PDB file of N, CA and C in Angstrom:
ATOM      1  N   UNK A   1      69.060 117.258  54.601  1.00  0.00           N
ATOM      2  CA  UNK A   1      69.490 118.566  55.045  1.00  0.00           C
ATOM      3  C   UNK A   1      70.496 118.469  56.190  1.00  0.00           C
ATOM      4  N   UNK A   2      70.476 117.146  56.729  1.00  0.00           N
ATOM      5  CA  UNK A   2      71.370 117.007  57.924  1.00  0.00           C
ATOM      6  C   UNK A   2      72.672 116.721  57.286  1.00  0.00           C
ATOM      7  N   UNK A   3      73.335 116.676  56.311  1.00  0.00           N
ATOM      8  CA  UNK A   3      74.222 115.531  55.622  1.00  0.00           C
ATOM      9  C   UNK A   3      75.273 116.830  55.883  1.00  0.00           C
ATOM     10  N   UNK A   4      76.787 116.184  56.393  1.00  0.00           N
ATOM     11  CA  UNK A   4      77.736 117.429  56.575  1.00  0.00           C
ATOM     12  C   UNK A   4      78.416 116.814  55.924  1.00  0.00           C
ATOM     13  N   UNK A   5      78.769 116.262  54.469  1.00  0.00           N
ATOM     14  CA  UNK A   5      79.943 115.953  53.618  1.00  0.00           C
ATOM     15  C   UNK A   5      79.446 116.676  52.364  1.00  0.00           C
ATOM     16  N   UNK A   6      80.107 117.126  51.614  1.00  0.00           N
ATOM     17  CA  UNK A   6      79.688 117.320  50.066  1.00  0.00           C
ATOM     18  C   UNK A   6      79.032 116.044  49.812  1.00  0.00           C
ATOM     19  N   UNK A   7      78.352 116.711  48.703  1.00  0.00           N
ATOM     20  CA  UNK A   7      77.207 115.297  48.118  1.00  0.00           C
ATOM     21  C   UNK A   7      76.835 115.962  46.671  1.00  0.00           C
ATOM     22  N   UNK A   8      77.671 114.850  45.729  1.00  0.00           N
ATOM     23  CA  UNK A   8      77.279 115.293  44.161  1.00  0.00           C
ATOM     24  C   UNK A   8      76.031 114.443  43.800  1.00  0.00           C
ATOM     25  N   UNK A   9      75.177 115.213  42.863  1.00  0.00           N
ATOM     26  CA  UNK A   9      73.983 114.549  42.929  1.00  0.00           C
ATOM     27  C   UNK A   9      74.564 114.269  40.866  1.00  0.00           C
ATOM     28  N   UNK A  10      74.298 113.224  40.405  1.00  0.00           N
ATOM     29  CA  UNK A  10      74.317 113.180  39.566  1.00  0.00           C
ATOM     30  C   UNK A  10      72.967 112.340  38.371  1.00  0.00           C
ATOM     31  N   UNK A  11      72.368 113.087  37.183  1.00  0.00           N
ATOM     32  CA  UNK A  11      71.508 113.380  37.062  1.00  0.00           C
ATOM     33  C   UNK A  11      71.717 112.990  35.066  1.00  0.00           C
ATOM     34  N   UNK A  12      70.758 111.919  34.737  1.00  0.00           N
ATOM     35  CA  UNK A  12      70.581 111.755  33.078  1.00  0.00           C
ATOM     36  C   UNK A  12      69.623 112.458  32.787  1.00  0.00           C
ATOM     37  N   UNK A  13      69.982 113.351  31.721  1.00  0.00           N
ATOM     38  CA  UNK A  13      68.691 114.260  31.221  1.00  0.00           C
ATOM     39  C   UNK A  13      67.923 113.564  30.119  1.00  0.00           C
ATOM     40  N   UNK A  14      68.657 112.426  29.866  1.00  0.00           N
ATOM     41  CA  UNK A  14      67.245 111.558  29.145  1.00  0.00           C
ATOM     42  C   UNK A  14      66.343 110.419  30.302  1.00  0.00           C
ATOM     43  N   UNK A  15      66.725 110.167  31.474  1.00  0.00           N
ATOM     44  CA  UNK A  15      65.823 109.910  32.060  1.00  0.00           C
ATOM     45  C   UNK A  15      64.741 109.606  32.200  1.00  0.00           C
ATOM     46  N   UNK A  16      63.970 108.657  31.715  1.00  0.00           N
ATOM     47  CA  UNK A  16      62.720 108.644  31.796  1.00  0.00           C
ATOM     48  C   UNK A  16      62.000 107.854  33.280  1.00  0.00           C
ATOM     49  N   UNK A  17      62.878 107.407  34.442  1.00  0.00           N
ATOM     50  CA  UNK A  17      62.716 107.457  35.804  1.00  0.00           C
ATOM     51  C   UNK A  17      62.607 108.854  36.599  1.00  0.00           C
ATOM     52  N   UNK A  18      63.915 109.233  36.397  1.00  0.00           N
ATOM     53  CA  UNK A  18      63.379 110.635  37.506  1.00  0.00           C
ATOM     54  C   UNK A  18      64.519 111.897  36.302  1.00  0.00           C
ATOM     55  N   UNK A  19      63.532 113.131  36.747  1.00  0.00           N
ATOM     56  CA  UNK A  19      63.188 114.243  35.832  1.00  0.00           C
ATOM     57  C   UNK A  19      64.885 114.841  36.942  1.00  0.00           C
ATOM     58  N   UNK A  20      65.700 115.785  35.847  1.00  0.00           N
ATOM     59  CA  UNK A  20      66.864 116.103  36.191  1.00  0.00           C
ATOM     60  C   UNK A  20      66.537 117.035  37.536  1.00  0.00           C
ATOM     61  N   UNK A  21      65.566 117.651  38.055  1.00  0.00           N
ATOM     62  CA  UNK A  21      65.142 118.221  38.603  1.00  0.00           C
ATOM     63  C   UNK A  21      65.075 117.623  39.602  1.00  0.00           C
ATOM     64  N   UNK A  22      65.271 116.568  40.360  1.00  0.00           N
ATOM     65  CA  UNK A  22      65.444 115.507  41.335  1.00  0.00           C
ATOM     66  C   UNK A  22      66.784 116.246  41.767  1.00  0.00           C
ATOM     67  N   UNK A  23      67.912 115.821  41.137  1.00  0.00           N
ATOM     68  CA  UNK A  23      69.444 115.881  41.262  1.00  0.00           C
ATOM     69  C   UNK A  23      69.081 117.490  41.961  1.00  0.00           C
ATOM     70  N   UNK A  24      68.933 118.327  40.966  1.00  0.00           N
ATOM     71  CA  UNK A  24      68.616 119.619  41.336  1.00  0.00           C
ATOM     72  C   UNK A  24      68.160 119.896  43.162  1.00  0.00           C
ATOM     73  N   UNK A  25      66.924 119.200  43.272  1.00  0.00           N
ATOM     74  CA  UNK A  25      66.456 119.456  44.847  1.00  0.00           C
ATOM     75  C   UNK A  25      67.418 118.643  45.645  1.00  0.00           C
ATOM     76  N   UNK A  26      67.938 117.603  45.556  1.00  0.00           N
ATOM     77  CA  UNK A  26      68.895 116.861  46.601  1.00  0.00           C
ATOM     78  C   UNK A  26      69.929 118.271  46.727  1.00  0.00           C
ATOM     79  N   UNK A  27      70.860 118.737  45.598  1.00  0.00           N
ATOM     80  CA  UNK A  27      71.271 119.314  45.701  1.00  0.00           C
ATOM     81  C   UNK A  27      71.096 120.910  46.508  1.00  0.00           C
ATOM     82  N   UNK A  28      70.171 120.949  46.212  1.00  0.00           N
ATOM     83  CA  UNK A  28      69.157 122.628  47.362  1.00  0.00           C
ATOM     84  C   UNK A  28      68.842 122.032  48.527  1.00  0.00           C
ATOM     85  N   UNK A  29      68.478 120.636  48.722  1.00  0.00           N
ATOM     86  CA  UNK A  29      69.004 120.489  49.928  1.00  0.00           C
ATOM     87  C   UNK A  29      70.265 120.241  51.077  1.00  0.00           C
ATOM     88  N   UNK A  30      70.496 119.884  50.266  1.00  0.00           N
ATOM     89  CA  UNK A  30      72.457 119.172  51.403  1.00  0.00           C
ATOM     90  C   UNK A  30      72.844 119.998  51.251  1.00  0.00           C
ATOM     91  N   UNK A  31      73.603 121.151  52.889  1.00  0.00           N
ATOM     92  CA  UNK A  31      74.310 121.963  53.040  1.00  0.00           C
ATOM     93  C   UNK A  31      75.645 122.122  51.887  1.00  0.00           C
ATOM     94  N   UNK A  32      76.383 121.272  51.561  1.00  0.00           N
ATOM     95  CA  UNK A  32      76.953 121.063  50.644  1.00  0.00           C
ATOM     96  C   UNK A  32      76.710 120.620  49.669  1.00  0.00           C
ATOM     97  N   UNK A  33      75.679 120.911  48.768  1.00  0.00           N
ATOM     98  CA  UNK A  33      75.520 119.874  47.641  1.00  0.00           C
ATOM     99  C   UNK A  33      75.898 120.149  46.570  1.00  0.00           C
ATOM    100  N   UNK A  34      75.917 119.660  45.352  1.00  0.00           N
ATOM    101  CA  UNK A  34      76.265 119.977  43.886  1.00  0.00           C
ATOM    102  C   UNK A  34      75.434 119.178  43.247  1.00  0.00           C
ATOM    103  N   UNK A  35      74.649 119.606  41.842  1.00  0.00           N
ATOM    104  CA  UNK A  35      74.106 118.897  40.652  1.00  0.00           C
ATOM    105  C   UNK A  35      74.339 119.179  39.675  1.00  0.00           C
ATOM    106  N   UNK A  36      74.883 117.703  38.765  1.00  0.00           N
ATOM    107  CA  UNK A  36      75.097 117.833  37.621  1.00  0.00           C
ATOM    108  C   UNK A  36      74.257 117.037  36.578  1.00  0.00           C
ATOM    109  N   UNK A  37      73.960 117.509  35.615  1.00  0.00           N
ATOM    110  CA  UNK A  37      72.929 116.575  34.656  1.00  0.00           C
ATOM    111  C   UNK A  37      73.876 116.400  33.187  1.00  0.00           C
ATOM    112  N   UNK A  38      73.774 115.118  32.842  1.00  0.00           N
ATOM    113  CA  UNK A  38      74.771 114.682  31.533  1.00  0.00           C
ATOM    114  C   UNK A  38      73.300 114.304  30.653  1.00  0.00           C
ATOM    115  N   UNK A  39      73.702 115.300  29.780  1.00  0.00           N
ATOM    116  CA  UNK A  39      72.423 115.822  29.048  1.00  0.00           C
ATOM    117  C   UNK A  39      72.051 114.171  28.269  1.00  0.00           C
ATOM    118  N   UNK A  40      73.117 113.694  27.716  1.00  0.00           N
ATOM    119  CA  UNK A  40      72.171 112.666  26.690  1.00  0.00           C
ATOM    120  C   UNK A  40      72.427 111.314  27.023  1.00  0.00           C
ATOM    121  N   UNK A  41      72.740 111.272  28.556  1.00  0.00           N
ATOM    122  CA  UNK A  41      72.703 109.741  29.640  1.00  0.00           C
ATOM    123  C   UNK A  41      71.290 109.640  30.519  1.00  0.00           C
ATOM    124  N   UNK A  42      71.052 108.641  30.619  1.00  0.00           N
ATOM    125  CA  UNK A  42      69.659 108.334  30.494  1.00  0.00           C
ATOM    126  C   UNK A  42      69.403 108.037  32.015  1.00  0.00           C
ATOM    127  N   UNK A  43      68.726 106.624  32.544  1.00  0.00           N
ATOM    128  CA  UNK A  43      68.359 106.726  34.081  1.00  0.00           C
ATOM    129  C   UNK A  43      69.773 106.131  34.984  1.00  0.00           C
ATOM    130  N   UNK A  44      71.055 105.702  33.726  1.00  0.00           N
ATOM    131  CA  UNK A  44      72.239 105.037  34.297  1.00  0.00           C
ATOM    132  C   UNK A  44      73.381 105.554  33.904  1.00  0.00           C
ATOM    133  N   UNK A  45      73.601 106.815  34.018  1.00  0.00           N
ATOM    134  CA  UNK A  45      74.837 107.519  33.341  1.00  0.00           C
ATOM    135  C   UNK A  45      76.278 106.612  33.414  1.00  0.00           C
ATOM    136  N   UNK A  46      76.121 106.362  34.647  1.00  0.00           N
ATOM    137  CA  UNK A  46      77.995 105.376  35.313  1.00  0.00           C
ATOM    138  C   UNK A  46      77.451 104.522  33.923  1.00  0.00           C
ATOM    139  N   UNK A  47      76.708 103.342  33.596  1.00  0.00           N
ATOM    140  CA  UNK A  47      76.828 102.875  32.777  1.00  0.00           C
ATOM    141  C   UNK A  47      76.404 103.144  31.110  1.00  0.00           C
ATOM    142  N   UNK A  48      76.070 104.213  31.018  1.00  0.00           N
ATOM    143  CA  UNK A  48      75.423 104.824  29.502  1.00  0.00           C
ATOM    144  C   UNK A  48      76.783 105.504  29.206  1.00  0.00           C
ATOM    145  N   UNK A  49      77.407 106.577  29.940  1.00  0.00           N
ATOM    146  CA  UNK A  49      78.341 107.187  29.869  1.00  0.00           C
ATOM    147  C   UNK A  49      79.603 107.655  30.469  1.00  0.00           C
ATOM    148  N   UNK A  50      80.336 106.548  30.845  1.00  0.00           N
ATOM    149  CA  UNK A  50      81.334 106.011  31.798  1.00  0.00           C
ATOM    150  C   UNK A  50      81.989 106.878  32.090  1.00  0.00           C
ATOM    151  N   UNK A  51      82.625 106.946  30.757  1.00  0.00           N
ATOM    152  CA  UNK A  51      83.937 108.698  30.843  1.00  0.00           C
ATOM    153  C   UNK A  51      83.473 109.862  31.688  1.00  0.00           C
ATOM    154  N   UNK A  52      82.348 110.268  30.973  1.00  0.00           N
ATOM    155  CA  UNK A  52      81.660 111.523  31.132  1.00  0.00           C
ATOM    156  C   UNK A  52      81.354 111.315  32.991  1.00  0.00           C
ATOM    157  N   UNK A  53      81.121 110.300  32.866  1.00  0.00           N
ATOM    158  CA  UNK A  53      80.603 110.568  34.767  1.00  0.00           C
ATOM    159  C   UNK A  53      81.482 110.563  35.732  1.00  0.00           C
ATOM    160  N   UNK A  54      82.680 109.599  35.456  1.00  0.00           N
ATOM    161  CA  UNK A  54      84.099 109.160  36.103  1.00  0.00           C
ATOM    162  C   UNK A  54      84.282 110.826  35.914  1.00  0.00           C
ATOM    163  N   UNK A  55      84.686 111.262  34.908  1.00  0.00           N
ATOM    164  CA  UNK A  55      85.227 112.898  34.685  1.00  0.00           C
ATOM    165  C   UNK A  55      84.839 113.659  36.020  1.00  0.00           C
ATOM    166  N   UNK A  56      83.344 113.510  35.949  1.00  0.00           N
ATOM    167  CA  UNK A  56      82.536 114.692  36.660  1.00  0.00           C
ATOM    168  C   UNK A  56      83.105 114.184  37.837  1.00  0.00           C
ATOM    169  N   UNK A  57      83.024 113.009  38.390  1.00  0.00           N
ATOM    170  CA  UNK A  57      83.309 112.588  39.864  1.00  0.00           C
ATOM    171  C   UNK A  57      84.347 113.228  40.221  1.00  0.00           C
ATOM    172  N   UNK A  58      85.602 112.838  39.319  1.00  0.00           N
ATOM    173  CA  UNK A  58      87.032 113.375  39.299  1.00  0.00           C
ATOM    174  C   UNK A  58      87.116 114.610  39.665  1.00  0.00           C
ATOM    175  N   UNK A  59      86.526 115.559  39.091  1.00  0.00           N
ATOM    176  CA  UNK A  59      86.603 117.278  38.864  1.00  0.00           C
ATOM    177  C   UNK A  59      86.030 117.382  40.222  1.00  0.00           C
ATOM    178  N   UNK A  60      84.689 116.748  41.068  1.00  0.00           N
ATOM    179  CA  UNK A  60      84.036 117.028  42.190  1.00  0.00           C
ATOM    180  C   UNK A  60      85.114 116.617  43.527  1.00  0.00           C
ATOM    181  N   UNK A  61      85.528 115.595  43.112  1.00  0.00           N
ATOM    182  CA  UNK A  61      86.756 115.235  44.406  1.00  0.00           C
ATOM    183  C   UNK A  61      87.931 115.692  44.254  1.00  0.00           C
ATOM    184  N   UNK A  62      88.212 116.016  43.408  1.00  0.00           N
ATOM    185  CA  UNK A  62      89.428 117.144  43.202  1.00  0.00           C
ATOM    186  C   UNK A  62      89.153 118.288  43.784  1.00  0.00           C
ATOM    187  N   UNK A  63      88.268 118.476  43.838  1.00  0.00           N
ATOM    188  CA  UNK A  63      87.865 120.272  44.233  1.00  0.00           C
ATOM    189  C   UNK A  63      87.498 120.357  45.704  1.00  0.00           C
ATOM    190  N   UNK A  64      87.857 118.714  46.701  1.00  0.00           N
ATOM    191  CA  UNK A  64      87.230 119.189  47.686  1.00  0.00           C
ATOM    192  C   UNK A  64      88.413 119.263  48.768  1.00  0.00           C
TER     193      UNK A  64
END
């Protein structure tokens, strides 16, 4: 809750470590936060789904 930078929380909705709902609360917490969940990347999206996560990063640091 102390964190003063944006902070993307990023989140595999196949996951079977932690439930997308993780990403979600980091995100409700950090004054700045954002969560995104890549529905069919699992507990390692950067490596399950490279594009798709590089993308999201891209679109999040672009926007700041």
């Amino acid at each position: 809750a102390r964190l003063s930078v944006p902070v993307l929380a990023i989140a595999g909705g196949r996951s079977r470590l932690y439930r997308s709902g993780v990403a979600t609360w980091i995100a409700a917490t950090a004054p700045q936060g954002h969560a995104i969940t890549l529905p069919d990347a699992g507990h390692a999206p950067h490596l399950e789904q490279p594009d798709a996560f590089n993308a999201t990063v891209a679109r999040f640091a672009a926007g700041l």
